[in-house]
Amino acid sequence: MLGKADTGYYSDVEELKRELVLGFRVMALNNLGLGLLAHLTARMPGADTYWTYQIGQSVEEVCLSDLRECTFDAKPIDGKSPINPSIACHGDVYRARPDVMCILHHHSQASIALGAIGSNLEPFDRNSGRWHGEIKIVEDFDAPEIHNQGGSMVESLGTGKALILKHHGVLVTGRNIRETVVSAVELDRAMQVQLLAMAAGELHLMPQAEIDDCKKFLASDMFADGTWKWYLRTSERKGLLIGVGE
């Protein structure tokens, strides 16, 4: 199995690339981005390029050899690899946020449904409470070659961690790959639960003291690392890590 140190950061680019491939496979485990419906990118601290996969693949298919280095303008360094032009907005975020090392975008049913009604995630339980004050809604135009939505995303994101892209899905940022992927999965589950609760009745929100308390653990490296390792064990049992190093 491919792996890395528990620090959550990377000693070199090869280590980052190994974890990025695992990130794609963990997305597949959690049904995020199957069938070309997601983007995952990552960079080394201070780098002005990032790594991602090539257009035409689903997340469960990505191997180490599929990764490509791109400029912040979504241009492949090799000058020829097919890269999805819509990830240009990732470069805008990286330019504006030196603290962001990884970005994940997907079009899950829950994120699209919440955006369709113009509703943000509310702090109704511990998993949703960790996002309180960290996520906003932004208008998004699904035509990157006609309109570059990166500027509006950067402005709306501010110092936060995630965006609900109205009509389009969700964008999640993080300090490393495992934190970003784990956060995206947990966020999607919280969105699913909120939609169920809204259909059943009125949401009862948590008090601020409970919100502050849940942030301490659910936004911690301990939670991200522990959950990530469980995802990898589960992925291995289900055969989702076959071929990652090819």
mmCIF file of C-alpha atoms in Angstrom:
data_model
loop_
_atom_site.group_PDB
_atom_site.id
_atom_site.type_symbol
_atom_site.label_atom_id
_atom_site.label_comp_id
_atom_site.label_asym_id
_atom_site.label_seq_id
_atom_site.Cartn_x
_atom_site.Cartn_y
_atom_site.Cartn_z
ATOM 1 C CA MET A 1 0.000 0.000 0.000
ATOM 2 C CA LEU A 2 1.198 3.496 -0.741
ATOM 3 C CA GLY A 3 1.457 5.697 2.324
ATOM 4 C CA LYS A 4 3.160 8.643 3.978
ATOM 5 C CA ALA A 5 4.235 10.035 7.307
ATOM 6 C CA ASP A 6 1.662 11.069 9.895
ATOM 7 C CA THR A 7 2.655 14.732 9.795
ATOM 8 C CA GLY A 8 0.075 15.506 7.129
ATOM 9 C CA TYR A 9 2.729 17.244 5.021
ATOM 10 C CA TYR A 10 5.212 16.000 2.463
ATOM 11 C CA SER A 11 8.973 15.592 2.387
ATOM 12 C CA ASP A 12 9.068 15.770 -1.418
ATOM 13 C CA VAL A 13 6.858 15.888 -4.500
ATOM 14 C CA GLU A 14 6.837 12.111 -4.913
ATOM 15 C CA GLU A 15 5.333 11.725 -1.456
ATOM 16 C CA LEU A 16 2.649 14.279 -2.319
ATOM 17 C CA LYS A 17 1.861 12.450 -5.563
ATOM 18 C CA ARG A 18 1.508 9.128 -3.765
ATOM 19 C CA GLU A 19 -1.004 10.576 -1.344
ATOM 20 C CA LEU A 20 -2.839 12.378 -4.148
ATOM 21 C CA VAL A 21 -3.482 9.065 -5.906
ATOM 22 C CA LEU A 22 -4.784 7.638 -2.651
ATOM 23 C CA GLY A 23 -7.011 10.684 -2.331
ATOM 24 C CA PHE A 24 -8.666 9.879 -5.650
ATOM 25 C CA ARG A 25 -9.267 6.281 -4.556
ATOM 26 C CA VAL A 26 -10.749 7.409 -1.220
ATOM 27 C CA MET A 27 -13.100 9.677 -3.146
ATOM 28 C CA ALA A 28 -14.227 6.611 -5.093
ATOM 29 C CA LEU A 29 -14.801 4.726 -1.837
ATOM 30 C CA ASN A 30 -17.179 7.473 -0.769
ATOM 31 C CA ASN A 31 -18.891 7.914 -4.166
ATOM 32 C CA LEU A 32 -17.490 11.390 -4.741
ATOM 33 C CA GLY A 33 -16.640 12.211 -8.337
ATOM 34 C CA LEU A 34 -17.422 8.934 -10.079
ATOM 35 C CA GLY A 35 -17.697 9.373 -13.829
ATOM 36 C CA LEU A 36 -15.599 12.515 -14.442
ATOM 37 C CA LEU A 37 -17.531 14.601 -11.910
ATOM 38 C CA ALA A 38 -14.728 15.858 -9.668
ATOM 39 C CA HIS A 39 -11.376 17.619 -9.524
ATOM 40 C CA LEU A 40 -8.661 17.069 -6.932
ATOM 41 C CA THR A 41 -5.440 19.109 -6.995
ATOM 42 C CA ALA A 42 -2.518 19.485 -4.600
ATOM 43 C CA ARG A 43 0.720 21.443 -4.364
ATOM 44 C CA MET A 44 3.828 21.603 -2.226
ATOM 45 C CA PRO A 45 4.076 24.570 0.194
ATOM 46 C CA GLY A 46 5.198 27.666 -1.710
ATOM 47 C CA ALA A 47 4.949 26.025 -5.132
ATOM 48 C CA ASP A 48 3.452 27.902 -8.083
ATOM 49 C CA THR A 49 2.320 24.682 -9.762
ATOM 50 C CA TYR A 50 -0.010 21.913 -8.680
ATOM 51 C CA TRP A 51 -0.655 18.260 -9.513
ATOM 52 C CA THR A 52 -3.861 16.694 -10.792
ATOM 53 C CA TYR A 53 -5.090 13.998 -13.177
ATOM 54 C CA GLN A 54 -6.008 14.132 -16.862
ATOM 55 C CA ILE A 55 -9.458 14.809 -18.240
ATOM 56 C CA GLY A 56 -11.380 11.693 -19.252
ATOM 57 C CA GLN A 57 -10.769 9.628 -16.129
ATOM 58 C CA SER A 58 -12.986 8.751 -13.190
ATOM 59 C CA VAL A 59 -11.463 8.974 -9.727
ATOM 60 C CA GLU A 60 -11.279 5.209 -9.154
ATOM 61 C CA GLU A 61 -9.112 4.838 -12.273
ATOM 62 C CA VAL A 62 -6.320 7.290 -11.396
ATOM 63 C CA CYS A 63 -2.822 5.835 -11.026
ATOM 64 C CA LEU A 64 0.504 7.453 -10.198
ATOM 65 C CA SER A 65 1.480 7.642 -13.862
ATOM 66 C CA ASP A 66 -1.696 9.596 -14.668
ATOM 67 C CA LEU A 67 -0.749 12.619 -12.557
ATOM 68 C CA ARG A 68 0.357 15.792 -14.322
ATOM 69 C CA GLU A 69 1.932 19.014 -13.075
ATOM 70 C CA CYS A 70 0.119 22.212 -14.098
ATOM 71 C CA THR A 71 0.626 25.941 -13.836
ATOM 72 C CA PHE A 72 -1.888 28.041 -11.912
ATOM 73 C CA ASP A 73 -3.473 28.777 -15.308
ATOM 74 C CA ALA A 74 -4.248 25.058 -15.717
ATOM 75 C CA LYS A 75 -1.585 24.587 -18.396
ATOM 76 C CA PRO A 76 0.278 21.255 -18.229
ATOM 77 C CA ILE A 77 4.008 21.587 -17.746
ATOM 78 C CA ASP A 78 4.595 18.954 -20.443
ATOM 79 C CA GLY A 79 2.618 21.135 -22.868
ATOM 80 C CA LYS A 80 0.464 18.316 -24.214
ATOM 81 C CA SER A 81 -1.492 16.444 -21.525
ATOM 82 C CA PRO A 82 -5.285 16.946 -21.627
ATOM 83 C CA ILE A 83 -6.232 18.898 -18.491
ATOM 84 C CA ASN A 84 -9.782 20.005 -17.673
ATOM 85 C CA PRO A 85 -9.886 23.810 -18.232
ATOM 86 C CA SER A 86 -12.392 24.261 -15.412
ATOM 87 C CA ILE A 87 -9.654 23.688 -12.805
ATOM 88 C CA ALA A 88 -8.257 27.136 -13.646
ATOM 89 C CA CYS A 89 -10.210 28.418 -10.641
ATOM 90 C CA HIS A 90 -8.013 26.209 -8.420
ATOM 91 C CA GLY A 91 -5.010 28.291 -9.437
ATOM 92 C CA ASP A 92 -6.861 31.476 -8.475
ATOM 93 C CA VAL A 93 -7.466 30.063 -5.013
ATOM 94 C CA TYR A 94 -3.858 28.917 -4.645
ATOM 95 C CA ARG A 95 -2.579 32.364 -5.614
ATOM 96 C CA ALA A 96 -4.808 34.076 -3.059
ATOM 97 C CA ARG A 97 -4.387 31.527 -0.253
ATOM 98 C CA PRO A 98 -0.779 30.406 0.425
ATOM 99 C CA ASP A 99 -2.140 28.292 3.291
ATOM 100 C CA VAL A 100 -4.228 26.138 0.937
ATOM 101 C CA MET A 101 -2.321 23.070 -0.270
ATOM 102 C CA CYS A 102 -5.179 21.001 -1.682
ATOM 103 C CA ILE A 103 -8.533 21.668 -3.360
ATOM 104 C CA LEU A 104 -11.356 19.212 -4.035
ATOM 105 C CA HIS A 105 -14.428 19.925 -6.142
ATOM 106 C CA HIS A 106 -17.305 17.512 -6.741
ATOM 107 C CA HIS A 107 -20.924 17.495 -7.899
ATOM 108 C CA SER A 108 -22.659 15.283 -5.362
ATOM 109 C CA GLN A 109 -26.439 15.127 -5.198
ATOM 110 C CA ALA A 110 -26.515 16.628 -1.714
ATOM 111 C CA SER A 111 -24.302 19.609 -2.561
ATOM 112 C CA ILE A 112 -26.248 20.394 -5.723
ATOM 113 C CA ALA A 113 -29.589 20.063 -3.953
ATOM 114 C CA LEU A 114 -28.552 22.366 -1.115
ATOM 115 C CA GLY A 115 -27.247 24.939 -3.563
ATOM 116 C CA ALA A 116 -30.372 24.666 -5.700
ATOM 117 C CA ILE A 117 -32.506 25.963 -2.842
ATOM 118 C CA GLY A 118 -29.912 28.557 -1.860
ATOM 119 C CA SER A 119 -29.379 27.029 1.567
ATOM 120 C CA ASN A 120 -26.085 26.969 3.449
ATOM 121 C CA LEU A 121 -25.060 24.202 5.833
ATOM 122 C CA GLU A 122 -26.436 24.904 9.308
ATOM 123 C CA PRO A 123 -24.889 23.823 12.650
ATOM 124 C CA PHE A 124 -27.490 21.220 13.616
ATOM 125 C CA ASP A 125 -25.064 18.511 14.841
ATOM 126 C CA ARG A 126 -21.348 18.032 15.501
ATOM 127 C CA ASN A 127 -20.430 17.165 11.902
ATOM 128 C CA SER A 128 -22.181 20.234 10.523
ATOM 129 C CA GLY A 129 -21.152 22.459 13.421
ATOM 130 C CA ARG A 130 -17.469 22.157 12.540
ATOM 131 C CA TRP A 131 -18.244 24.104 9.317
ATOM 132 C CA HIS A 132 -19.985 26.994 11.046
ATOM 133 C CA GLY A 133 -18.497 30.244 9.739
ATOM 134 C CA GLU A 134 -16.234 28.330 7.320
ATOM 135 C CA ILE A 135 -18.525 27.803 4.322
ATOM 136 C CA LYS A 136 -20.397 30.213 2.029
ATOM 137 C CA ILE A 137 -22.588 30.096 -1.074
ATOM 138 C CA VAL A 138 -21.379 31.579 -4.350
ATOM 139 C CA GLU A 139 -23.021 31.948 -7.750
ATOM 140 C CA ASP A 140 -21.183 29.774 -10.247
ATOM 141 C CA PHE A 141 -21.306 29.597 -14.013
ATOM 142 C CA ASP A 142 -20.579 26.185 -15.492
ATOM 143 C CA ALA A 143 -18.761 27.594 -18.524
ATOM 144 C CA PRO A 144 -15.119 28.171 -17.580
ATOM 145 C CA GLU A 145 -13.979 29.025 -21.102
ATOM 146 C CA ILE A 146 -16.615 31.768 -21.340
ATOM 147 C CA HIS A 147 -16.536 33.100 -17.804
ATOM 148 C CA ASN A 148 -13.735 32.551 -15.308
ATOM 149 C CA GLN A 149 -15.462 32.133 -11.963
ATOM 150 C CA GLY A 150 -12.205 32.050 -10.002
ATOM 151 C CA GLY A 151 -12.399 35.682 -8.897
ATOM 152 C CA SER A 152 -15.838 35.353 -7.368
ATOM 153 C CA MET A 153 -14.807 32.122 -5.684
ATOM 154 C CA VAL A 154 -11.737 33.681 -4.107
ATOM 155 C CA GLU A 155 -13.744 36.661 -2.868
ATOM 156 C CA SER A 156 -16.481 34.494 -1.381
ATOM 157 C CA LEU A 157 -14.075 31.971 0.132
ATOM 158 C CA GLY A 158 -12.084 34.641 1.979
ATOM 159 C CA THR A 159 -10.286 32.870 4.813
ATOM 160 C CA GLY A 160 -12.886 30.094 4.940
ATOM 161 C CA LYS A 161 -12.570 26.425 4.077
ATOM 162 C CA ALA A 162 -15.326 25.638 1.595
ATOM 163 C CA LEU A 163 -17.905 26.956 -0.858
ATOM 164 C CA ILE A 164 -21.270 25.746 -2.025
ATOM 165 C CA LEU A 165 -21.219 26.532 -5.751
ATOM 166 C CA LYS A 166 -24.808 27.321 -6.617
ATOM 167 C CA HIS A 167 -25.947 25.160 -9.562
ATOM 168 C CA HIS A 168 -22.640 23.278 -9.538
ATOM 169 C CA GLY A 169 -21.612 21.458 -6.354
ATOM 170 C CA VAL A 170 -19.051 22.182 -3.681
ATOM 171 C CA LEU A 171 -15.403 23.220 -3.352
ATOM 172 C CA VAL A 172 -13.333 22.227 -0.303
ATOM 173 C CA THR A 173 -9.835 23.400 0.635
ATOM 174 C CA GLY A 174 -7.278 22.076 3.086
ATOM 175 C CA ARG A 175 -3.737 22.167 4.439
ATOM 176 C CA ASN A 176 -2.941 18.788 2.914
ATOM 177 C CA ILE A 177 -4.587 16.056 0.862
ATOM 178 C CA ARG A 178 -5.881 13.842 3.624
ATOM 179 C CA GLU A 179 -7.471 16.722 5.526
ATOM 180 C CA THR A 180 -9.165 17.961 2.354
ATOM 181 C CA VAL A 181 -10.512 14.587 1.286
ATOM 182 C CA VAL A 182 -11.735 13.657 4.765
ATOM 183 C CA SER A 183 -13.350 17.086 5.141
ATOM 184 C CA ALA A 184 -15.108 16.779 1.777
ATOM 185 C CA VAL A 185 -16.562 13.391 2.672
ATOM 186 C CA GLU A 186 -17.748 14.564 6.094
ATOM 187 C CA LEU A 187 -19.212 17.740 4.587
ATOM 188 C CA ASP A 188 -21.200 15.770 2.019
ATOM 189 C CA ARG A 189 -22.642 13.507 4.709
ATOM 190 C CA ALA A 190 -23.660 16.543 6.764
ATOM 191 C CA MET A 191 -25.387 18.009 3.711
ATOM 192 C CA GLN A 192 -27.288 14.761 3.175
ATOM 193 C CA VAL A 193 -28.479 14.746 6.790
ATOM 194 C CA GLN A 194 -29.530 18.399 6.644
ATOM 195 C CA LEU A 195 -31.669 17.757 3.569
ATOM 196 C CA LEU A 196 -33.361 14.849 5.361
ATOM 197 C CA ALA A 197 -33.960 16.959 8.462
ATOM 198 C CA MET A 198 -35.320 19.901 6.443
ATOM 199 C CA ALA A 199 -37.754 17.565 4.710
ATOM 200 C CA ALA A 200 -38.952 16.265 8.074
ATOM 201 C CA GLY A 201 -39.342 19.568 9.916
ATOM 202 C CA GLU A 202 -37.591 22.583 11.374
ATOM 203 C CA LEU A 203 -33.866 22.466 12.094
ATOM 204 C CA HIS A 204 -32.881 22.991 15.733
ATOM 205 C CA LEU A 205 -29.387 24.487 15.812
ATOM 206 C CA MET A 206 -26.629 23.893 18.350
ATOM 207 C CA PRO A 207 -25.546 26.587 20.822
ATOM 208 C CA GLN A 208 -22.225 28.312 20.143
ATOM 209 C CA ALA A 209 -20.433 26.531 23.006
ATOM 210 C CA GLU A 210 -21.144 23.146 21.435
ATOM 211 C CA ILE A 211 -20.077 24.419 18.025
ATOM 212 C CA ASP A 212 -16.754 25.601 19.440
ATOM 213 C CA ASP A 213 -16.241 22.270 21.174
ATOM 214 C CA CYS A 214 -16.861 20.114 18.093
ATOM 215 C CA LYS A 215 -14.494 22.227 16.001
ATOM 216 C CA LYS A 216 -11.625 21.333 18.337
ATOM 217 C CA PHE A 217 -11.815 17.642 17.463
ATOM 218 C CA LEU A 218 -13.496 17.343 14.053
ATOM 219 C CA ALA A 219 -11.170 19.940 12.488
ATOM 220 C CA SER A 220 -8.064 18.450 14.121
ATOM 221 C CA ASP A 221 -5.193 16.503 12.572
ATOM 222 C CA MET A 222 -6.067 13.634 14.915
ATOM 223 C CA PHE A 223 -9.508 13.258 13.356
ATOM 224 C CA ALA A 224 -8.251 13.671 9.785
ATOM 225 C CA ASP A 225 -5.383 11.194 10.224
ATOM 226 C CA GLY A 226 -7.485 8.575 11.997
ATOM 227 C CA THR A 227 -10.322 8.768 9.486
ATOM 228 C CA TRP A 228 -7.893 8.739 6.547
ATOM 229 C CA LYS A 229 -6.236 5.539 7.782
ATOM 230 C CA TRP A 230 -9.649 3.900 8.166
ATOM 231 C CA TYR A 231 -10.542 4.921 4.611
ATOM 232 C CA LEU A 232 -7.315 3.340 3.344
ATOM 233 C CA ARG A 233 -7.938 0.100 5.238
ATOM 234 C CA THR A 234 -11.489 -0.036 3.891
ATOM 235 C CA SER A 235 -10.334 0.806 0.359
ATOM 236 C CA GLU A 236 -7.773 -1.996 0.495
ATOM 237 C CA ARG A 237 -10.374 -4.517 1.682
ATOM 238 C CA LYS A 238 -12.642 -3.504 -1.210
ATOM 239 C CA GLY A 239 -9.852 -3.730 -3.788
ATOM 240 C CA LEU A 240 -9.857 -0.010 -4.523
ATOM 241 C CA LEU A 241 -6.097 0.364 -4.087
ATOM 242 C CA ILE A 242 -5.185 -2.069 -6.860
ATOM 243 C CA GLY A 243 -2.899 -0.393 -9.390
ATOM 244 C CA VAL A 244 -2.404 2.902 -7.531
ATOM 245 C CA GLY A 245 1.365 2.817 -8.079
ATOM 246 C CA GLU A 246 1.254 2.036 -11.787
#
